Coordinates of C-alpha atoms in Angstrom, one line a residue:
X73 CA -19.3 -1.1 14.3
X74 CA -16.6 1.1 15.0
X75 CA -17.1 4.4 13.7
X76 CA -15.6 7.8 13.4
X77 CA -18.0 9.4 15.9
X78 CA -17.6 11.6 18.9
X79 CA -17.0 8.6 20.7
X80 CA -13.1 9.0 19.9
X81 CA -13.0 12.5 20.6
X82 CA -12.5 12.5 24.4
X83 CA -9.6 10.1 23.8
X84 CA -7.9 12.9 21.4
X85 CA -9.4 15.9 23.3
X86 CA -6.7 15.0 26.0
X87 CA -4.1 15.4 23.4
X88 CA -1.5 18.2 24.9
X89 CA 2.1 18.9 23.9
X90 CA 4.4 18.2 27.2
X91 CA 5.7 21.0 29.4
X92 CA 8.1 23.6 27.9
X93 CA 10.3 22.1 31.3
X94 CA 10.2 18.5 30.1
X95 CA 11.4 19.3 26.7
X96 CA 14.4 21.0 28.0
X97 CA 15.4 18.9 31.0
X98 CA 18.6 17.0 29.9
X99 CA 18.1 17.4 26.0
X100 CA 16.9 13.3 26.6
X101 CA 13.7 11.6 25.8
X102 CA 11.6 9.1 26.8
X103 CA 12.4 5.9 24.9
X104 CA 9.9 3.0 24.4
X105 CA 11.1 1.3 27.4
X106 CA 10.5 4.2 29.7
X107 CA 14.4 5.3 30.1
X108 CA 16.1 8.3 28.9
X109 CA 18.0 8.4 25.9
X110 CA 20.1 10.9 24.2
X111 CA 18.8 11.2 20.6
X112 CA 20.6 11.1 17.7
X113 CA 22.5 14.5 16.7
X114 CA 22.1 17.8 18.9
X115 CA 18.5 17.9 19.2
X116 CA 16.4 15.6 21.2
X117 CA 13.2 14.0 18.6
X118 CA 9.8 15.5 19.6
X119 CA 8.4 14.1 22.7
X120 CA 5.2 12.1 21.7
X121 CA 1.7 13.7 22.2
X122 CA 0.2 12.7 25.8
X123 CA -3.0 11.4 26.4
X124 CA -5.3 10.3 29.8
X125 CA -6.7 7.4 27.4
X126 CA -4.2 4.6 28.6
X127 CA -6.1 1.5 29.3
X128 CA -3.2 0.3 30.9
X129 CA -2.3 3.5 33.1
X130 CA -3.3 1.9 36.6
X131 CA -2.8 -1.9 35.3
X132 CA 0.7 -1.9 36.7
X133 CA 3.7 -2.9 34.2
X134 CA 3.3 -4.2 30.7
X135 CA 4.1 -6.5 29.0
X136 CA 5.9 -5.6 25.4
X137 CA 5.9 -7.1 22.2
X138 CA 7.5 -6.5 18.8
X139 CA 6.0 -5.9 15.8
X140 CA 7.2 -5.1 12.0
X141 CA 7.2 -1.5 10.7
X142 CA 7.3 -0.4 6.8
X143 CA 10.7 1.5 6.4
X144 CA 9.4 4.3 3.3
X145 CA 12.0 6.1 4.3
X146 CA 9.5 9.2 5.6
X147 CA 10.6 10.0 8.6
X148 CA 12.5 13.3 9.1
X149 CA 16.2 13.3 10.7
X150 CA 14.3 15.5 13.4
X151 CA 11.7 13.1 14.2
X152 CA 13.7 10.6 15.1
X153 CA 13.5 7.2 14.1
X154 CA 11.3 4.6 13.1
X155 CA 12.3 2.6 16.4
X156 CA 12.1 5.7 18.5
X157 CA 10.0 8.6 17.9
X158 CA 6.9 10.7 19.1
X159 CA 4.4 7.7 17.7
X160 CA 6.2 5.0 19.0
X161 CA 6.2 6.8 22.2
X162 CA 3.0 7.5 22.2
X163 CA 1.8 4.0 21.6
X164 CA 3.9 2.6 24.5
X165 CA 2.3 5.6 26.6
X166 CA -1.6 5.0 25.5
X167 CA -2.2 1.3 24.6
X168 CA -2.4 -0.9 27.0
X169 CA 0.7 -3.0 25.9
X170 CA 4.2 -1.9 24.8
X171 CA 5.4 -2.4 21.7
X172 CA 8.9 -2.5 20.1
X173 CA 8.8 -1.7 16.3
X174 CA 11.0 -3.9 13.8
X175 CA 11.3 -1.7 10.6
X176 CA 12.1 -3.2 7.3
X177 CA 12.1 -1.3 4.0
X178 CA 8.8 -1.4 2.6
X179 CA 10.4 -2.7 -1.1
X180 CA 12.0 -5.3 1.0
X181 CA 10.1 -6.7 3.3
X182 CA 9.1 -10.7 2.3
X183 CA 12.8 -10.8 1.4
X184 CA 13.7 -9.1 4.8
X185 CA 10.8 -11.5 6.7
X186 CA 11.9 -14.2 4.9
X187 CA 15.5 -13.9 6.5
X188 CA 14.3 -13.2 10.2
X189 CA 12.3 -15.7 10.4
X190 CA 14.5 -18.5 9.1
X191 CA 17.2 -17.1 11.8
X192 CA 14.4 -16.8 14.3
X193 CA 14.7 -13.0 15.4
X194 CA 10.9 -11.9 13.1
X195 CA 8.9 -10.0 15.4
X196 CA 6.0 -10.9 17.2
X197 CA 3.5 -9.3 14.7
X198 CA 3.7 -9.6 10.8
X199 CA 1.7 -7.7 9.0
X200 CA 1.4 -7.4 5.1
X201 CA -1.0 -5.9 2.8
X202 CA -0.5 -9.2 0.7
X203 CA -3.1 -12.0 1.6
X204 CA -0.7 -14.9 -0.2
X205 CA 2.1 -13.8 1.8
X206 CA 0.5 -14.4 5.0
X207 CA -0.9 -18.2 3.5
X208 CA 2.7 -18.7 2.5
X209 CA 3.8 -18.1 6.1
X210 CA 0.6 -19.9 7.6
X211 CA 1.9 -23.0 5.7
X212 CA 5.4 -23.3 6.4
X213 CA 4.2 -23.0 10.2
X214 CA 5.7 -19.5 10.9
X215 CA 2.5 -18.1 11.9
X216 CA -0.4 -19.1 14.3
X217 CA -4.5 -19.9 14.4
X218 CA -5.9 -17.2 16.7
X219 CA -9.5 -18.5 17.0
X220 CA -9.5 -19.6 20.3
X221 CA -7.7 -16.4 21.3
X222 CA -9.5 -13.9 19.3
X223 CA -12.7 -15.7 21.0
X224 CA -11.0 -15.9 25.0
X225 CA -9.1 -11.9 24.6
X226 CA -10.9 -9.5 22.1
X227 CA -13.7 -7.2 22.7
X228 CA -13.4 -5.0 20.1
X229 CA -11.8 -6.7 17.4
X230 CA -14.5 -9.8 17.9
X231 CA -17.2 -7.5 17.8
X232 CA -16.0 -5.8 14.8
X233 CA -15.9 -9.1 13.1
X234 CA -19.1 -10.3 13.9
X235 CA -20.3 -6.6 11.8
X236 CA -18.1 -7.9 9.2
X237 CA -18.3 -11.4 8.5
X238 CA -17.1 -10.9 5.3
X239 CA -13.7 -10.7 5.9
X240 CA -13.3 -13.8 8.2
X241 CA -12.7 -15.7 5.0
X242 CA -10.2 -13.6 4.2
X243 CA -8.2 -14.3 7.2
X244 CA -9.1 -18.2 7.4
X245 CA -6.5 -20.5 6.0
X246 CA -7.7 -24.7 6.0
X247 CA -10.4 -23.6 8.3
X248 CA -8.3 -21.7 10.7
X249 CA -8.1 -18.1 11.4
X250 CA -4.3 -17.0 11.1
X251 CA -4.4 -12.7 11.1
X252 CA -6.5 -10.3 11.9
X253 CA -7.9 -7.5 9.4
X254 CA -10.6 -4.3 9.0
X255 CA -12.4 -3.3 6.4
X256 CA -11.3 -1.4 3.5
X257 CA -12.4 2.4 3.4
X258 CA -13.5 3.0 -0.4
X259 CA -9.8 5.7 -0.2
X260 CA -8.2 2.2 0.1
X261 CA -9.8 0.3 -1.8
X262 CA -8.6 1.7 -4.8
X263 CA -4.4 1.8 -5.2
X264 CA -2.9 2.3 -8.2
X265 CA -3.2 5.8 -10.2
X266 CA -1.8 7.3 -13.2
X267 CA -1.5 11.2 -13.4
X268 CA -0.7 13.7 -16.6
X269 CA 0.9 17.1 -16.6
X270 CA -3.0 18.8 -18.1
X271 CA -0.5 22.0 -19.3
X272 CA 1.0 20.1 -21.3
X273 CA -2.0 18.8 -23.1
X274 CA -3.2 22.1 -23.5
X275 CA 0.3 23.8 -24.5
X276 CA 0.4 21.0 -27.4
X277 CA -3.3 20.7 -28.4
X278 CA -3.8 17.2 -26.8
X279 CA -6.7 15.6 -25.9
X280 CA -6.7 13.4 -22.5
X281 CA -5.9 9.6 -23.9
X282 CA -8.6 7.2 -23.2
X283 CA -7.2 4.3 -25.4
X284 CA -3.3 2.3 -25.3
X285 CA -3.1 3.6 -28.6
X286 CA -3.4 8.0 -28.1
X287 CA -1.9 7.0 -24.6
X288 CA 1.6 6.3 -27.0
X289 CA 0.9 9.2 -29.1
X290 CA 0.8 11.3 -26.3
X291 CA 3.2 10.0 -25.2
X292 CA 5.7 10.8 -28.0
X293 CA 4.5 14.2 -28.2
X294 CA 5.5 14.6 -24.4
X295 CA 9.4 13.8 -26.0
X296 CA 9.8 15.4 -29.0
X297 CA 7.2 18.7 -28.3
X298 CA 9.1 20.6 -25.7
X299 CA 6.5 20.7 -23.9
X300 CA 8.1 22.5 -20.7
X301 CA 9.7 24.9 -23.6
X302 CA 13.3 25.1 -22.1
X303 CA 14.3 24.8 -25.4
X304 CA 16.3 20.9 -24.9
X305 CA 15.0 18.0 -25.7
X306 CA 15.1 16.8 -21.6
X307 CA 11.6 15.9 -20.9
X308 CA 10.3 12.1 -20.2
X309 CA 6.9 11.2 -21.2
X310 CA 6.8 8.6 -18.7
X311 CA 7.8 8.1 -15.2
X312 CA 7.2 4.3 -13.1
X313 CA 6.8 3.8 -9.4
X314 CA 6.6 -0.1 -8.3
X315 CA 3.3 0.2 -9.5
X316 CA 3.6 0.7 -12.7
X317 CA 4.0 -2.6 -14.2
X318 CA 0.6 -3.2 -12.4
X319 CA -1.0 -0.4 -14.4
X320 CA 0.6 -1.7 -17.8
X321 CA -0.7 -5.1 -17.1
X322 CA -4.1 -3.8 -16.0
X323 CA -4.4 -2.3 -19.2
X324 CA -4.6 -5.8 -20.4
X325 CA -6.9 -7.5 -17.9
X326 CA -4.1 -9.6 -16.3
X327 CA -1.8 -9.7 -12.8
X328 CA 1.6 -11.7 -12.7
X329 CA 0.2 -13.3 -9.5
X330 CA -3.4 -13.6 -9.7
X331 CA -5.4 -16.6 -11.1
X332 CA -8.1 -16.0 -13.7
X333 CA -11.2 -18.0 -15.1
X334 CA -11.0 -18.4 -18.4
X335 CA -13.7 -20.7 -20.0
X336 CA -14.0 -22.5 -16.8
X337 CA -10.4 -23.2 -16.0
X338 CA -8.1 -21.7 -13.9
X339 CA -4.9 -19.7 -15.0
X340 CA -2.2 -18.3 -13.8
X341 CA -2.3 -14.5 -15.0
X342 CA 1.7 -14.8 -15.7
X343 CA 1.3 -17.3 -18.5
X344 CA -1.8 -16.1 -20.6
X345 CA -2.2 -14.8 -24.2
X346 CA -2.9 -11.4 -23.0
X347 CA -0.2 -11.5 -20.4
X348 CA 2.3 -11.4 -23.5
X349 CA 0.4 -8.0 -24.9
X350 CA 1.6 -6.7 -21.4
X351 CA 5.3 -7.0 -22.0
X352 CA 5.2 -5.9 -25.6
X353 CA 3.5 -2.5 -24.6
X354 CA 6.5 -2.3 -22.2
X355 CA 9.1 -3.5 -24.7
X356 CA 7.4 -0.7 -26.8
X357 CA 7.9 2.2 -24.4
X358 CA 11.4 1.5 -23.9
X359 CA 12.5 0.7 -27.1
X360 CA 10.8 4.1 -28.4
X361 CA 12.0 5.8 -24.9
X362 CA 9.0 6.6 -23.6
X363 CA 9.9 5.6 -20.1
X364 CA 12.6 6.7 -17.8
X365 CA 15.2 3.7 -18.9
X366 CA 16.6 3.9 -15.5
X367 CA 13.6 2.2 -13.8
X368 CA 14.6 -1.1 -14.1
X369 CA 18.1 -0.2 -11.8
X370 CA 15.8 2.4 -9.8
X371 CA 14.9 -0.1 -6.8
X372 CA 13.2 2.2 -4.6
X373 CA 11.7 4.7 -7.9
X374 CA 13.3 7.5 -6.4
X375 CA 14.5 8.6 -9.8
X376 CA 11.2 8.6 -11.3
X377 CA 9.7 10.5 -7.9
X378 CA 12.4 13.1 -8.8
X379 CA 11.1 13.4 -12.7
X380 CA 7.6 13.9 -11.5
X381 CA 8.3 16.6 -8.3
X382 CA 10.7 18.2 -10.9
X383 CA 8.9 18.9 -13.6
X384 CA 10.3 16.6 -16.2
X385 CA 7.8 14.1 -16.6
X386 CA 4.4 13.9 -18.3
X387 CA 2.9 11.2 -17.1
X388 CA 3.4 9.1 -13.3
X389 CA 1.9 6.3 -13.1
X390 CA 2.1 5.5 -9.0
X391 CA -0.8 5.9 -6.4
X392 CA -4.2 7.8 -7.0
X393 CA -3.4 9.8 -3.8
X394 CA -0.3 12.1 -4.6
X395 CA -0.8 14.9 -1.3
X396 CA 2.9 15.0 -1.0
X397 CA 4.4 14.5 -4.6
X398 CA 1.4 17.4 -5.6
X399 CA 2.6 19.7 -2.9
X400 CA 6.6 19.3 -3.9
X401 CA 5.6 19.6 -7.6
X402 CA 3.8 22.8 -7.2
X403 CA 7.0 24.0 -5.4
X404 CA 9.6 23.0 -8.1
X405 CA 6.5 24.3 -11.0
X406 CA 4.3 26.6 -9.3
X407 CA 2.8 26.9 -12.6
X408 CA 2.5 22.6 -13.2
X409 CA -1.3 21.5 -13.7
X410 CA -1.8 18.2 -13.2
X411 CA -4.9 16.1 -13.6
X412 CA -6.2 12.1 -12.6
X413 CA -5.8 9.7 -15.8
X414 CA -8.2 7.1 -16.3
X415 CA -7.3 3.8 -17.4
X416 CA -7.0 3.3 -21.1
X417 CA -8.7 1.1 -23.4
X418 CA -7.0 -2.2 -25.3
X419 CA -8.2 -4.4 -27.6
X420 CA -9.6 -6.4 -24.5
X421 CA -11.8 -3.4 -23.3
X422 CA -10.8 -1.1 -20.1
X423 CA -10.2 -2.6 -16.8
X424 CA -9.8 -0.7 -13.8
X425 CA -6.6 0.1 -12.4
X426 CA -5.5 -2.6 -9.4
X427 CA -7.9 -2.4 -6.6
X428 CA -7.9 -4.1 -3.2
X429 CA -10.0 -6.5 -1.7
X430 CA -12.3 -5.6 1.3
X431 CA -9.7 -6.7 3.9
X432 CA -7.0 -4.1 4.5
X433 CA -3.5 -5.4 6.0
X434 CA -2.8 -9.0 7.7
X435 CA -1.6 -9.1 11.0
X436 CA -0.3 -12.2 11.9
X437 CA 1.0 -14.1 15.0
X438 CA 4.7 -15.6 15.1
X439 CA 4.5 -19.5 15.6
X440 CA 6.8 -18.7 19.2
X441 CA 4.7 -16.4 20.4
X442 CA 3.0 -17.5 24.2
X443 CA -0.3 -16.9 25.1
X444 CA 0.6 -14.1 28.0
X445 CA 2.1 -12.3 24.4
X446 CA -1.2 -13.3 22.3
X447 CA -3.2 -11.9 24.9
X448 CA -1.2 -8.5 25.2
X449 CA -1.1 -8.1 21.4
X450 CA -4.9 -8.7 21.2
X451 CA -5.3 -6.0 23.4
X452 CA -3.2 -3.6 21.7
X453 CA -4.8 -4.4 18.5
X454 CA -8.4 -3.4 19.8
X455 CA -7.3 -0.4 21.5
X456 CA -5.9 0.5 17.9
X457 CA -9.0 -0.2 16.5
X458 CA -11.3 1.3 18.9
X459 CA -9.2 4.5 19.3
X460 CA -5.7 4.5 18.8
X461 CA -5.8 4.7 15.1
X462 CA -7.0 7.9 14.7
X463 CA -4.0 9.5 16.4
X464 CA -1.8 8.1 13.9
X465 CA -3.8 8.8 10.8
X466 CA -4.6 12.1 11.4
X467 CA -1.8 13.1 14.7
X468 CA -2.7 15.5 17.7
X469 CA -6.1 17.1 17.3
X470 CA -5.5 21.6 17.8
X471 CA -1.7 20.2 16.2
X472 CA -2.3 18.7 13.3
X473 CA -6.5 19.1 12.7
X474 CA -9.3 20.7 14.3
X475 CA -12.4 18.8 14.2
X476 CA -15.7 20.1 12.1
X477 CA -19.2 19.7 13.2
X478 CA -17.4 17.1 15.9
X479 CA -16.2 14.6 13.7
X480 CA -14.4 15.4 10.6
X481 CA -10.8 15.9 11.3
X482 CA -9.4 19.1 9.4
X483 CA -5.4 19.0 8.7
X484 CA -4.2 22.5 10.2
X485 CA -0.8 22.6 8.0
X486 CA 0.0 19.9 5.1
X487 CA 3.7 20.2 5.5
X488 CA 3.8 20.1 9.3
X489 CA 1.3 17.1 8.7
X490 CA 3.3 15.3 6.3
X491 CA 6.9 15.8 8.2
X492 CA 5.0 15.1 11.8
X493 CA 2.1 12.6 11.2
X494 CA 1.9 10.9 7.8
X495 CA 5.7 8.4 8.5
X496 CA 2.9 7.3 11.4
X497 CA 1.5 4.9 8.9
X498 CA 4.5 2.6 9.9
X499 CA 2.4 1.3 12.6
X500 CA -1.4 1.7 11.4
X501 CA -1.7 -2.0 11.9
X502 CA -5.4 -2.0 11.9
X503 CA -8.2 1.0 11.4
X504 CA -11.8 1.7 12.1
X505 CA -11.5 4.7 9.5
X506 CA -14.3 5.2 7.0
X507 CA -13.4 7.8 4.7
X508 CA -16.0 10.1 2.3
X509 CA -14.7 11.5 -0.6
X510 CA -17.1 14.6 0.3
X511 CA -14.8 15.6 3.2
X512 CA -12.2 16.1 1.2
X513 CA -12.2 19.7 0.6
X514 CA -13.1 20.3 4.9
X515 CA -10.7 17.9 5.6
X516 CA -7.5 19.9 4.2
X517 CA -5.8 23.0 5.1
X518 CA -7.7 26.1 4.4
X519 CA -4.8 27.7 2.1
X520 CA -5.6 27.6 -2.1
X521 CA -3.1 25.0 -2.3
X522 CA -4.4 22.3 -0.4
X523 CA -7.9 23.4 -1.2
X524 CA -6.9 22.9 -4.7
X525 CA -5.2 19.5 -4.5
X526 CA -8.4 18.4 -2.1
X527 CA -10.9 18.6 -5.2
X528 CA -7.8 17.3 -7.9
X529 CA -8.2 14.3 -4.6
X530 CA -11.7 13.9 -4.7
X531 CA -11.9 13.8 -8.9
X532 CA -9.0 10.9 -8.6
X533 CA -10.9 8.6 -6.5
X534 CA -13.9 9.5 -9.0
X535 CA -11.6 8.5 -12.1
X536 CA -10.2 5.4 -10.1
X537 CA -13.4 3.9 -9.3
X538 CA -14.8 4.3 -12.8
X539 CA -13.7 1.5 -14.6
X540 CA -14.2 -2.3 -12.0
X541 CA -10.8 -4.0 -12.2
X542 CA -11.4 -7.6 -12.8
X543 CA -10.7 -10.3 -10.0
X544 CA -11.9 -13.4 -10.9
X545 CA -12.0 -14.8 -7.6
X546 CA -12.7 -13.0 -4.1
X547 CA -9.0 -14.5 -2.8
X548 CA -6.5 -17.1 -4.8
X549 CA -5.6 -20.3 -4.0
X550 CA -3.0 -21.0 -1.3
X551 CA -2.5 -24.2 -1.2
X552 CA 1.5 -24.6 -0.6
X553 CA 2.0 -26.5 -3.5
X554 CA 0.8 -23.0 -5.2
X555 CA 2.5 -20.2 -2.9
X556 CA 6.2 -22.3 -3.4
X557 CA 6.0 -22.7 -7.0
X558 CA 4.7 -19.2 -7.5
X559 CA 7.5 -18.0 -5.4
X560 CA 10.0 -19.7 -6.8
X561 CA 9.3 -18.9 -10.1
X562 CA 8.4 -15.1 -9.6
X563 CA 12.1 -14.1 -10.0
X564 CA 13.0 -16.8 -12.9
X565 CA 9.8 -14.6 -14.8
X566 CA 10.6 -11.6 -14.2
X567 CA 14.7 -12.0 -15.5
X568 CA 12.7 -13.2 -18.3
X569 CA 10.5 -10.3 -18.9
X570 CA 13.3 -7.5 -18.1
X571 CA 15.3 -9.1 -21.2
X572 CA 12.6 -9.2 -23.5
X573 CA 12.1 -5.7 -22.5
X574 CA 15.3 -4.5 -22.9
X575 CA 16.8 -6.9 -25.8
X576 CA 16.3 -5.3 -29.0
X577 CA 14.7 -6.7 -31.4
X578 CA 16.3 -10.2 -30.8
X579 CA 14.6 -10.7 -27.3
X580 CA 10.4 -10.7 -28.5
X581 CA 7.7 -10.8 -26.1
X582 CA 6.6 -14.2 -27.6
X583 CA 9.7 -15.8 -27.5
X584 CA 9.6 -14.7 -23.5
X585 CA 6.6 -16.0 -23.4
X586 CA 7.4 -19.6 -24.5
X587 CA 10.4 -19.6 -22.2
X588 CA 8.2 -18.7 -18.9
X589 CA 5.8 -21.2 -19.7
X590 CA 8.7 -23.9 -20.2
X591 CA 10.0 -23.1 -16.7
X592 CA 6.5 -23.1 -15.0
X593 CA 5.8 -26.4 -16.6
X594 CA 9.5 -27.5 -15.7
X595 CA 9.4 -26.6 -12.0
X596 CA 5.5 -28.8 -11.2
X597 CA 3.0 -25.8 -12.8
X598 CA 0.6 -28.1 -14.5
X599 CA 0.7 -30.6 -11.3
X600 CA -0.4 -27.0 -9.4
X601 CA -2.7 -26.0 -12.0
X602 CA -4.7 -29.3 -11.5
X603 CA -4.7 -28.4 -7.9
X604 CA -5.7 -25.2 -8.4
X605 CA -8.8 -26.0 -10.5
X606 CA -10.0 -28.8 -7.4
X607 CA -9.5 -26.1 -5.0
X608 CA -12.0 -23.9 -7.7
X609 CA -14.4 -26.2 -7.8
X610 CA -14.9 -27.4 -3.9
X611 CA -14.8 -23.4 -2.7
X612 CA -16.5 -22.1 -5.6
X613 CA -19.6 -21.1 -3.9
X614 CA -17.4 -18.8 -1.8
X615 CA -15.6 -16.8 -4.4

C-alpha cells in the first residue's frame, strides 16, 4: 500500500529553490521542453522546485506525452501558466517522462473533450472525476483497454491495485479495464457543503436549520433582518456554486444522473416523483428571492463566490472545504463567523449531501496512443503515485510545510500556499494520500487564523459525513444505449427545469415534469430503461 510514510521524505528532502544566479541569468526559464523562454510580462514565472528524485535522470532522453489539465482559473499572473509553470517544470524535471499539459476550463471540460477529440488533437491522457464520462468515451472507441499494459509496465500502480481490488470494477468497462484510479481519502470522499454566516443566527435569534422548512425561514430572515445592519436591504440569503443544484436535490434523495431502485425497478433520478419536489424548492427560492437570481447567467459562480468573500450572503452552498473563500471572507469581514451546515430534513427523511465513490479521478488512454506512449505514461503515473503527488498537494517541504514527527506535512503560510501550490491540483492525476481529520489543526499554519479555520475544517467533514447519501448502486449503468440518451437529453431537461424555475406562476414544476418525461420517452427512454433493469439484474451481485 502506498502510504504517507517517511518513505517519501527523502524524495522531498532534496527539495531546494535554484541558485540566486539561475534566477537572474537572462530573465528566461526553463520550459517543459528543456529551452529557454521569455515569460509572459517583465518577470520570469518561478523556476520549479528541484529534486535528485528523477527516475529518468541517467535514462537518457524522454519521451513526452500530453495530458488534460483543469483550467479553475487559480493560477496567479506571476506563476505563470497552466502550460508553463514551476509544477509543470517540475514534473518534466522529476518523473521519468515528460509531459505537456492541455488545460481546459474545469466548467467546460466534456464539452471542450468532446470537440478535441472529434477533431483529433485530445491529449494523450483524459482524466475526469466522472465514471460515465469515461464509459461514454470507452464506447464510442476514444479511449483504450490497458490490461495487458498495466500488467507488462506498472510496478506501482499494479501493486496498488492488487491492495485495492475494489476499485478495479470501477475502472472495468464490458470486462476490460479502460483508466486507472486510487482510492478515495475520507477528505474526498465527501464533496458538496453548505455553510451559514453563525453571526447572523446569533444577531437575529436563530437557531441552526435542520429541516427544508426553518432552512426557508431562515432564509427569509437573512433578507428582510439586516442582518449585516448597514442599514439597506442588500443582503442575499443564499448564494449557489455548480454544486448547489446537487445540494437542493439531495435534500430530496435524488440525482439528475443517477439511477435509483425503487421497489425493484430501476429509475432514472431525473424523472421521479421526488425529483419534481427538487425543482419546486428551487422555483420557491427564486420566486421569493432567496437566491442570487443571477446564478442561472453566472457560468463559472463567480458572482456568488463574490457574495460569500464579501459579506453579503448568509448561506453558500459549494464544497465542505472552504480554506481559501474562509481566508478572503475573514479579510473583507474580519468580524464574519461562519459555521458547517448539515443537510436538512424533507418529507423523505435527510440524505447526505453528494458523496463520491471510492475511486477518485479516471485516467484514461487516447484510442491513438502507441505502446512506446502507453508505456511512458504508465511510468509517469506510478512515479506520481509512489512519490510525485505529494509535491503537488502539499509543494516544497521548508517552502510550503515542515514535516511533524516525520510525516505530517505542516503548511508554513496559507496565502503563499494557496498562490504557490494549491493551482498544482491541475495535474494531481493520481494520489497515494490518506488524509486524518486529526491533523488538521498540525497540518495548518501556526497563526490564529488558520488555526481557527483548521478546527471550523475538521467539524465540516464531521457534519458532512453525518448523514449517508444514498447511492443505490456502487456505479450506473453504461451501456451506450444509456450514456447517449442521457446525454442527449441532459440539456433538453435542464431548458426545461430553468423555465419552470423562473416562469412565474404559469411554468409549475409538475407541468415540467410531464414535459421531461415526454421527451425521455420520445427520444428511446423506456427502450433504455428495459436495458437498464437487465443490466440490474445480471450485475446485481456486484452493486
Amino acid at each position: 500500500m502506498v502510504k504517507f510514510k517517511r518513505a517519501w521524505k527523502p524524495v522531498f528532502a532534496t527539495l531546494v529553490s535554484l541558485s540566486l544566479a539561475v534566477l537572474a541569468a537572462c530573465g528566461s526559464s526553463s520550459t517543459p521542453g528543456g529551452s529557454t523562454a521569455k515569460s509572459e510580462g517583465n518577470a520570469s514565472p518561478p523556476v520549479a522546485p528541484t529534486s535528485q528524485a528523477s527516475s529518468a535522470s541517467s535514462a537518457g532522453p524522454k519521451l513526452e506525452i500530453t495530458a488534460s489539465a483543469f483550467d479553475r482559473g487559480e493560477i496567479a499572473a506571476e506563476e505563470g501558466t497552466y502550460e508553463n509553470n514551476r509544477w509543470t517544470r517540475w514534473i518534466n524535471e522529476n518523473s521519468p517522462t515528460k509531459v505537456k499539459w492541455v488545460p481546459v476550463v474545469r466548467n467546460e471540460f466534456q464539452k471542450k473533450m468532446n470537440t478535441l477529440i472529434a477533431s483529433g488533437s485530445a491529449p494523450d491522457l483524459i482524466w475526469e472525476y466522472d465514471r460515465n464520462y469515461i464509459a461514454q468515451l470507452a464506447n464510442q472507441g476514444a479511449i483504450q483497454p490497458i490490461d495487458k499494459y498495466i500488467e507488462k509496465y506498472s510496478t506501482t500502480y499494479k501493486k496498488y491495485l492488487e491492495e485495492h481490488p475494489a476499485l478495479k470494477p470501477l475502472v472495468t468497462f464490458d470486462g476490460k479495464m479502460y483508466a486507472v484510479t486510487s482510492q478515495r481519502s475520507t477528505d474526498s470522499i465527501v464533496n458538496h457543503g453548505m455553510w451559514i454566516r453563525q453571526d447572523w443566527l446569533d444577531k437575529l435569534g436563530l437557531k441552526m436549520p435542520t429541516t427544508i422548512e426553518e432552512l426557508i425561514e431562515v432564509a427569509k430572515k437573512f433578507r428582510d433582518e439586516d442582518p449585516d445592519g448597514n442599514g439597506k436591504a442588500d443582503t442575499v440569503p443564499i448564494a449557489f456554486t455548480g454544486n448547489a443544484n446537487g445540494i437542493i436535490r439531495a435534500f430530496f434523495f435524488t440525482h439528475e444522473d443517477q439511477w435509483y431502485l425503487e421497489d425493484g425497478q430501476m429509475k432514472y433520478g431525473r424523472l421521479l416523483d421526488r425529483y419534481t419536489d427538487a425543482i419546486a424548492f428551487n422555483k420557491l427560492l427564486y420566486d421569493e428571492k432567496l437566491i442570487d437570481r443571477e446564478y442561472i447567467t453566472d457560468k463559472n459562480f463567480q458572482h456568488g463566490l463574490q457574495l460569500w468573500v464579501t459579506g453579503k450572503a448568509g448561506i453558500y452552498m459549494g464544497t465542505w472545504n472552504m480554506d481559501k473563500e474562509y481566508l478572503d471572507l475573514k479579510k473583507n469581514v474580519p468580524d464574519a463567523q461562519y459555521a458547517p451546515l448539515g443537510s436538512v430534513a424533507t418529507k423523505y427523511g435527510t440524505n447526505g449531501l453528494y458523496q463520491e465513490s471510492p475511486a477518485d479521478i479516471f485516467t484514461a488512454f487516447n484510442a491513438n496512443m502507441k505502446e512506446d506512449e502507453i508505456e511512458a505514461a504508465i511510468k509517469f503515473l506510478d512515479w506520481m503515485l509512489e512519490s510525485g503527488y505529494m509535491a503537488l498537494k502539499f509543494g516544497e517541504e521548508n517552502t510550503h510545510y515542515t514535516l511533524v514527527n516525520g510525516e505530517i506535512p505542516k503548511k508554513t503560510d496559507e496565502e503563499k500556499f494557496s498562490k504557490e501550490v494549491r493551482y498544482a491540483r491541475a495535474y494531481l492525476m493520481i494520489s497515494g494520500w490518506k488524509s486524518n481529520p486529526e491533523w488538521y489543526p498540525i497540518i495548518a499554519p501556526s497563526d490564529p487564523l488558520a488555526q481557527e479555520n483548521a478546527k471550523i475544517k475538521a467539524s465540516a467533514l464531521d457534519v458532512a459525513l453525518k448523514n449517508t447519501y444514498r447511492r443505490d448502486t456502487a456505479y450506473g449503468p453504461t451501456m451506450p444505449e444509456v450514456t447517449q440518451l442521457v446525454a442527449t437529453f441532459r440539456p433538453i431537461a435542464l431548458q426545461i427545469e430553468t423555465q419552470a424555475i423562473m416562469g412565474g406562476s404559469g411554468k409549475t414544476p409538475e407541468a415540467a415534469m410531464e414535459n421531461m418525461r415526454k421527451e425521455w420517452k420520445r427520444l428511446g427512454g423506456e427502450n433504455v430503461e428495459k436495458l437498464v433493469q437487465e443490466w440490474y439484474e445480471a450485475n446485481k451481485k456486484n452493486l
